[in-house]
CSV table of C-alpha atoms in Angstrom, one decimal:
chain,number,residue,atom,x,y,z
A,20,MET,CA,-0.1,-0.1,0.2
A,21,ASN,CA,2.8,1.9,0.2
A,22,LEU,CA,2.8,3.0,-3.6
A,23,PHE,CA,-0.3,4.8,-2.6
A,24,ILE,CA,1.7,7.4,-0.9
A,25,PHE,CA,3.4,9.6,-3.9
A,26,LEU,CA,0.8,9.1,-5.7
A,27,PHE,CA,-1.8,11.7,-3.9
A,28,LYS,CA,0.5,14.5,-3.3
A,29,SER,CA,0.7,15.8,-6.9
A,30,LYS,CA,-2.3,18.1,-8.3
A,31,LEU,CA,-0.9,17.1,-11.7
A,32,ASN,CA,-0.5,13.2,-11.2
A,33,THR,CA,-4.0,13.0,-10.1
A,34,LEU,CA,-5.2,15.2,-13.2
A,35,LEU,CA,-3.7,13.0,-15.4
A,36,VAL,CA,-4.9,10.0,-13.6
A,37,VAL,CA,-8.3,10.9,-14.7
A,38,SER,CA,-7.6,11.4,-18.2
A,39,PHE,CA,-6.6,7.9,-18.8
A,40,LEU,CA,-9.0,6.3,-16.5
A,41,SER,CA,-11.8,8.0,-18.7
A,42,VAL,CA,-10.9,5.8,-21.3
A,43,VAL,CA,-9.7,2.8,-19.4
A,44,LEU,CA,-12.4,2.9,-16.8
A,45,MET,CA,-16.5,1.7,-17.1
A,46,SER,CA,-19.3,2.3,-15.6
A,47,ALA,CA,-21.2,-0.2,-13.0
A,48,ALA,CA,-23.4,-0.9,-16.3
A,49,GLN,CA,-20.6,-1.8,-18.8
A,50,ALA,CA,-18.4,-4.0,-16.4
A,51,GLN,CA,-21.7,-6.1,-15.9
A,52,GLN,CA,-22.4,-6.0,-19.7
A,53,SER,CA,-18.2,-6.7,-20.1
A,54,GLY,CA,-18.8,-10.1,-17.9
A,55,LEU,CA,-16.7,-8.5,-15.5
A,56,PRO,CA,-18.4,-9.5,-11.5
A,57,ILE,CA,-21.1,-7.3,-9.7
A,58,ASN,CA,-18.0,-6.5,-6.8
A,59,ALA,CA,-15.5,-5.8,-9.5
A,60,ALA,CA,-13.8,-2.3,-10.1
A,61,ALA,CA,-11.8,-3.7,-12.6
A,62,SER,CA,-10.0,-6.2,-14.3
A,63,VAL,CA,-6.1,-6.9,-15.4
A,64,ASN,CA,-5.9,-9.7,-18.1
A,65,GLY,CA,-8.6,-11.7,-15.7
A,66,ALA,CA,-7.3,-10.4,-12.0
A,67,ILE,CA,-10.3,-8.5,-10.5
A,68,ILE,CA,-9.8,-5.6,-8.3
A,69,THR,CA,-13.0,-5.9,-6.7
A,70,ASN,CA,-14.7,-2.4,-5.4
A,71,ASP,CA,-13.4,-3.9,-1.5
A,72,MET,CA,-9.8,-3.5,-2.6
A,73,VAL,CA,-10.4,-0.1,-3.7
A,74,GLU,CA,-12.6,1.0,-0.5
A,75,GLN,CA,-9.7,0.3,1.5
A,76,GLY,CA,-7.5,2.0,-0.3
A,77,ILE,CA,-9.8,5.1,-0.5
A,78,LYS,CA,-8.7,5.1,3.7
A,79,ILE,CA,-5.4,4.9,3.4
A,80,ALA,CA,-5.5,7.7,1.2
A,81,ILE,CA,-7.7,9.6,3.6
A,82,SER,CA,-5.8,8.8,6.5
A,83,GLN,CA,-2.6,10.4,4.6
A,84,GLY,CA,-5.0,13.9,4.1
A,85,GLN,CA,-6.6,13.4,0.7
A,86,LYS,CA,-10.2,14.1,1.1
A,87,ASP,CA,-13.2,11.5,-0.7
A,88,SER,CA,-13.6,12.2,-4.6
A,89,PRO,CA,-14.8,10.2,-7.4
A,90,GLU,CA,-11.0,11.6,-8.4
A,91,LEU,CA,-9.9,10.2,-6.0
A,92,ARG,CA,-11.5,6.5,-6.1
A,93,GLN,CA,-10.5,6.4,-10.0
A,94,ALA,CA,-7.0,7.3,-9.0
A,95,VAL,CA,-7.2,4.8,-6.2
A,96,VAL,CA,-8.0,2.2,-9.0
A,97,GLN,CA,-5.6,3.4,-11.6
A,98,LYS,CA,-3.0,2.3,-8.9
A,99,PHE,CA,-4.1,-0.8,-8.7
A,100,ILE,CA,-4.1,-1.5,-12.1
A,101,GLU,CA,-0.8,-0.4,-12.2
A,102,VAL,CA,0.4,-2.6,-9.4
A,103,LEU,CA,-1.6,-5.8,-10.7
A,104,LEU,CA,0.2,-5.1,-14.3
A,105,LEU,CA,4.0,-5.4,-12.7
A,106,SER,CA,3.5,-7.9,-10.2
A,107,GLN,CA,2.1,-9.8,-13.5
A,108,ARG,CA,5.1,-9.1,-15.5
A,109,ALA,CA,7.2,-9.7,-12.4
A,110,GLU,CA,5.1,-13.2,-12.5
A,111,SER,CA,5.7,-14.0,-16.2
A,112,SER,CA,9.7,-13.0,-16.1
A,113,GLY,CA,10.2,-15.4,-13.0
A,114,LEU,CA,10.8,-12.2,-10.8
A,115,ALA,CA,8.4,-13.7,-8.6
A,116,ASN,CA,10.6,-17.5,-8.0
A,117,SER,CA,13.7,-15.3,-7.1
A,118,ASP,CA,15.0,-16.0,-3.5
A,119,LYS,CA,14.5,-12.2,-2.7
A,120,ALA,CA,11.2,-12.0,-3.6
A,121,ASN,CA,10.4,-15.2,-1.8
A,122,THR,CA,11.7,-14.0,1.4
A,123,GLN,CA,9.7,-10.7,1.2
A,124,LEU,CA,6.7,-12.3,0.3
A,125,MET,CA,7.1,-14.6,3.4
A,126,LEU,CA,8.0,-11.2,5.4
A,127,ILE,CA,4.9,-9.8,4.3
A,128,ARG,CA,2.6,-12.8,5.1
A,129,GLN,CA,4.1,-13.5,8.7
A,130,ASN,CA,3.7,-9.3,9.1
A,131,TYR,CA,-0.1,-9.9,8.2
A,132,LEU,CA,-0.9,-12.9,10.1
A,133,ALA,CA,0.6,-10.9,13.3
A,134,ASP,CA,-1.2,-8.4,13.0
A,135,LEU,CA,-4.5,-10.6,11.9
A,136,GLN,CA,-3.4,-12.7,15.0
A,137,LEU,CA,-3.6,-9.6,17.7
A,138,SER,CA,-6.5,-7.6,16.3
A,139,THR,CA,-8.4,-11.3,16.8
A,140,PHE,CA,-7.4,-11.7,20.0
A,141,MET,CA,-8.5,-8.5,21.4
A,142,ALA,CA,-11.7,-9.0,19.4
A,143,GLN,CA,-11.8,-12.4,21.5
A,144,ASN,CA,-11.2,-10.4,24.9
A,145,PRO,CA,-12.0,-6.9,24.2
A,146,ILE,CA,-11.5,-4.4,27.2
A,147,SER,CA,-14.7,-3.4,29.1
A,148,ASP,CA,-15.5,-0.4,31.0
A,149,ALA,CA,-15.4,-2.4,33.6
A,150,ASP,CA,-11.8,-2.8,33.5
A,151,ILE,CA,-11.2,0.6,32.7
A,152,GLN,CA,-13.1,1.7,35.8
A,153,ALA,CA,-11.0,-1.1,37.8
A,154,GLU,CA,-7.9,0.2,36.1
A,155,TYR,CA,-8.8,4.0,37.4
A,156,ASN,CA,-9.8,3.1,40.9
A,157,LYS,CA,-6.8,1.0,41.0
A,158,GLU,CA,-4.1,4.0,40.1
A,159,ILE,CA,-6.1,6.5,41.9
A,160,ALA,CA,-6.1,3.9,45.7
A,161,SER,CA,-1.8,4.2,44.7
A,162,LEU,CA,-1.4,8.0,44.5
A,163,GLY,CA,-1.6,7.6,48.1
A,164,PRO,CA,-2.7,10.0,51.0
A,165,GLN,CA,-2.0,13.3,48.8
A,166,GLY,CA,-3.4,12.3,45.8
A,167,MET,CA,-1.1,13.6,43.6
A,168,LEU,CA,0.1,12.1,40.4
A,169,VAL,CA,4.2,11.1,40.4
A,170,GLU,CA,5.2,11.1,36.3
A,171,TYR,CA,9.1,9.4,35.5
A,172,LYS,CA,10.7,11.0,32.5
A,173,MET,CA,12.9,7.7,32.1
A,174,SER,CA,15.2,6.7,29.4
A,175,ASP,CA,16.4,2.9,28.9
A,176,ILE,CA,18.9,0.8,26.9
A,177,ALA,CA,17.9,-2.9,26.4
A,178,LEU,CA,20.2,-5.8,25.7
A,179,ALA,CA,20.1,-9.5,25.6
A,180,THR,CA,22.5,-10.6,28.1
A,181,GLU,CA,23.4,-9.7,31.9
A,182,ALA,CA,26.7,-9.8,30.2
A,183,ASP,CA,26.1,-7.2,27.2
A,184,ALA,CA,24.3,-4.9,30.0
A,185,GLN,CA,26.9,-4.9,32.8
A,186,ALA,CA,29.1,-3.9,29.8
A,187,ALA,CA,27.4,-1.3,29.1
A,188,LEU,CA,27.2,0.1,32.2
A,189,ASN,CA,30.3,0.0,33.5
A,190,ARG,CA,31.4,2.1,29.9
A,191,ILE,CA,28.4,4.7,31.6
A,192,LYS,CA,30.3,4.4,35.2
A,193,LYS,CA,33.4,5.4,33.4
A,194,GLY,CA,31.7,8.9,32.4
A,195,GLU,CA,30.3,7.6,28.6
A,196,PRO,CA,26.8,9.7,28.3
A,197,PHE,CA,24.0,7.7,28.8
A,198,ASP,CA,22.3,8.8,25.2
A,199,LYS,CA,25.6,7.6,23.9
A,200,VAL,CA,25.8,4.4,24.9
A,201,ALA,CA,22.0,3.9,24.2
A,202,LYS,CA,22.6,4.8,20.3
A,203,ASN,CA,25.6,1.8,19.8
A,204,VAL,CA,24.4,-1.0,21.6
A,205,SER,CA,20.6,-1.0,22.6
A,206,LEU,CA,18.7,-3.7,21.2
A,207,ALA,CA,15.6,-1.3,21.4
A,208,PRO,CA,13.6,0.6,18.5
A,209,ASN,CA,14.3,4.1,21.0
A,210,LYS,CA,18.2,3.7,20.5
A,211,VAL,CA,17.9,6.4,17.7
A,212,GLN,CA,16.5,8.5,20.5
A,213,GLY,CA,19.7,7.9,22.6
A,214,GLY,CA,17.3,5.6,24.7
A,215,ALA,CA,14.4,8.3,25.7
A,216,VAL,CA,10.9,6.6,26.5
A,217,GLY,CA,9.5,9.5,28.0
A,218,TRP,CA,6.8,10.3,30.5
A,219,VAL,CA,5.9,7.0,32.3
A,220,GLN,CA,3.6,6.4,35.6
A,221,THR,CA,5.0,3.1,37.7
A,222,GLY,CA,1.9,1.4,36.3
A,223,GLN,CA,2.9,1.6,32.8
A,224,VAL,CA,6.3,-0.2,32.9
A,225,PRO,CA,7.2,-3.4,34.1
A,226,PRO,CA,6.9,-3.7,37.9
A,227,GLN,CA,10.9,-4.7,38.0
A,228,ILE,CA,11.8,-1.6,36.3
A,229,SER,CA,8.9,0.5,38.6
A,230,ALA,CA,10.8,-0.7,41.6
A,231,VAL,CA,14.4,0.8,40.7
A,232,LEU,CA,13.0,3.6,39.0
A,233,VAL,CA,11.2,5.0,42.0
A,234,ASN,CA,14.4,5.3,44.6
A,235,LEU,CA,16.9,6.9,41.4
A,236,ALA,CA,17.2,10.5,42.4
A,237,LYS,CA,17.7,12.5,38.5
A,238,GLY,CA,20.4,12.0,36.4
A,239,GLN,CA,20.8,8.6,38.2
A,240,VAL,CA,21.2,5.2,36.1
A,241,SER,CA,19.9,1.8,37.4
A,242,GLN,CA,22.7,0.5,39.7
A,243,ALA,CA,22.7,-2.8,38.3
A,244,PRO,CA,20.9,-4.5,35.0
A,245,ILE,CA,17.5,-5.5,35.7
A,246,GLN,CA,16.1,-8.6,33.8
A,247,LEU,CA,13.0,-8.9,31.9
A,248,GLU,CA,11.8,-11.9,30.2
A,249,GLN,CA,12.7,-9.9,26.8
A,250,GLY,CA,16.3,-9.3,28.2
A,251,TRP,CA,18.3,-7.2,30.4
A,252,TYR,CA,17.5,-3.3,31.1
A,253,LEU,CA,19.7,-0.6,32.2
A,254,VAL,CA,17.1,2.6,33.3
A,255,ARG,CA,18.2,6.4,33.8
A,256,LEU,CA,15.8,9.6,35.4
A,257,GLU,CA,15.5,12.0,33.2
A,258,ASP,CA,13.0,13.8,35.4
A,259,LYS,CA,10.7,13.9,37.8
A,260,ARG,CA,6.9,15.9,38.3
A,261,SER,CA,4.1,15.4,40.2
A,262,SER,CA,0.3,16.7,39.4
A,263,LYS,CA,-3.2,16.5,39.8
A,264,PRO,CA,-4.7,13.0,38.3
A,265,PRO,CA,-7.0,13.1,35.4
A,266,THR,CA,-10.6,12.4,36.1
A,267,LEU,CA,-11.9,9.0,34.7
A,268,ASP,CA,-13.2,11.0,31.1
A,269,GLN,CA,-9.9,12.5,30.3
A,270,ALA,CA,-7.9,9.1,31.3
A,271,LYS,CA,-10.1,6.5,29.6
A,272,ALA,CA,-8.4,6.4,26.5
A,273,ALA,CA,-4.8,6.2,27.4
A,274,ILE,CA,-6.2,3.2,30.3
A,275,ARG,CA,-7.6,1.4,27.2
A,276,ASN,CA,-4.4,1.6,25.2
A,277,GLY,CA,-2.2,0.7,28.1
A,278,LEU,CA,-4.9,-2.0,29.2
A,279,ALA,CA,-4.9,-3.2,25.3
A,280,GLN,CA,-1.0,-3.7,25.6
A,281,ARG,CA,-0.7,-5.4,28.4
A,282,LYS,CA,-3.1,-8.0,26.9
A,283,GLN,CA,-1.4,-7.9,24.0
A,284,PHE,CA,2.5,-8.5,25.7
A,285,GLU,CA,1.1,-10.9,28.3
A,286,PHE,CA,-0.6,-12.9,25.3
A,287,LEU,CA,2.7,-12.7,23.0
A,288,SER,CA,4.5,-14.0,26.5
A,289,GLN,CA,2.1,-17.0,27.0
A,290,ILE,CA,2.4,-18.1,23.3
A,291,ALA,CA,7.0,-17.9,23.4
A,292,LYS,CA,6.3,-20.0,27.0
A,293,GLU,CA,4.5,-22.6,25.1
A,294,SER,CA,6.9,-22.4,21.8
A,295,LYS,CA,10.7,-23.7,21.4
A,296,ILE,CA,12.7,-20.8,20.6
A,297,VAL,CA,16.5,-21.5,19.4
A,298,ILE,CA,18.4,-17.9,18.7
A,299,GLN,CA,22.2,-18.4,17.7
């Protein structure tokens, strides 16, 4: 679907597409007369472009800032035509059977199935309003008698082994900046930001990390590597602040998102426990 991105950035592209489509696209009645199924928007050498595919393409374009219009619809159909023409040529020329193509297609399939599995799991195990209320009550109760919300601005470094984590910690203790070491050795995606995580509450991070985080002074790094199921972590407290807690309505979206992430993590952890994983 990334092929849609460049198409919609130029009015000239759209005008050219519309001019082209005025010749090649048929109305619904003409499509039926040509033998296309009712749900077909077009076909390329017998391969059908369904209206459902077109609707998905339109949603992607709208999410990128485009406005729904007949011209946009025609542009989406044209892009599907171009994709099919190129993919069919790749099939006939043998490119589809190359090692590179097979690897990429496998990755695309695996990523799609992974997203499908997670979305199916969440549909079968939805976050209820009662779950949100219970989590909100739990968070409010944890604030203590003053009723203030404490947030921590943190950074972290994720590594595969305790030895790697200890080596990184030794570099920091010798004076290397935390963010420099993070960019150099961390396995987490936030390594490009120097390990920056941002503002978090204790309930939003694993208990092993929160137990260390609450006892750190501003600018201090954890004295030893922290073990989690995913690996070993170092954390640094960048800053700390207190504020009044949000109302339930204000916090509902964030709580729902946090509970969803927790459910997904627990689901993935359970699958991992049931599986044989070998890393070289």
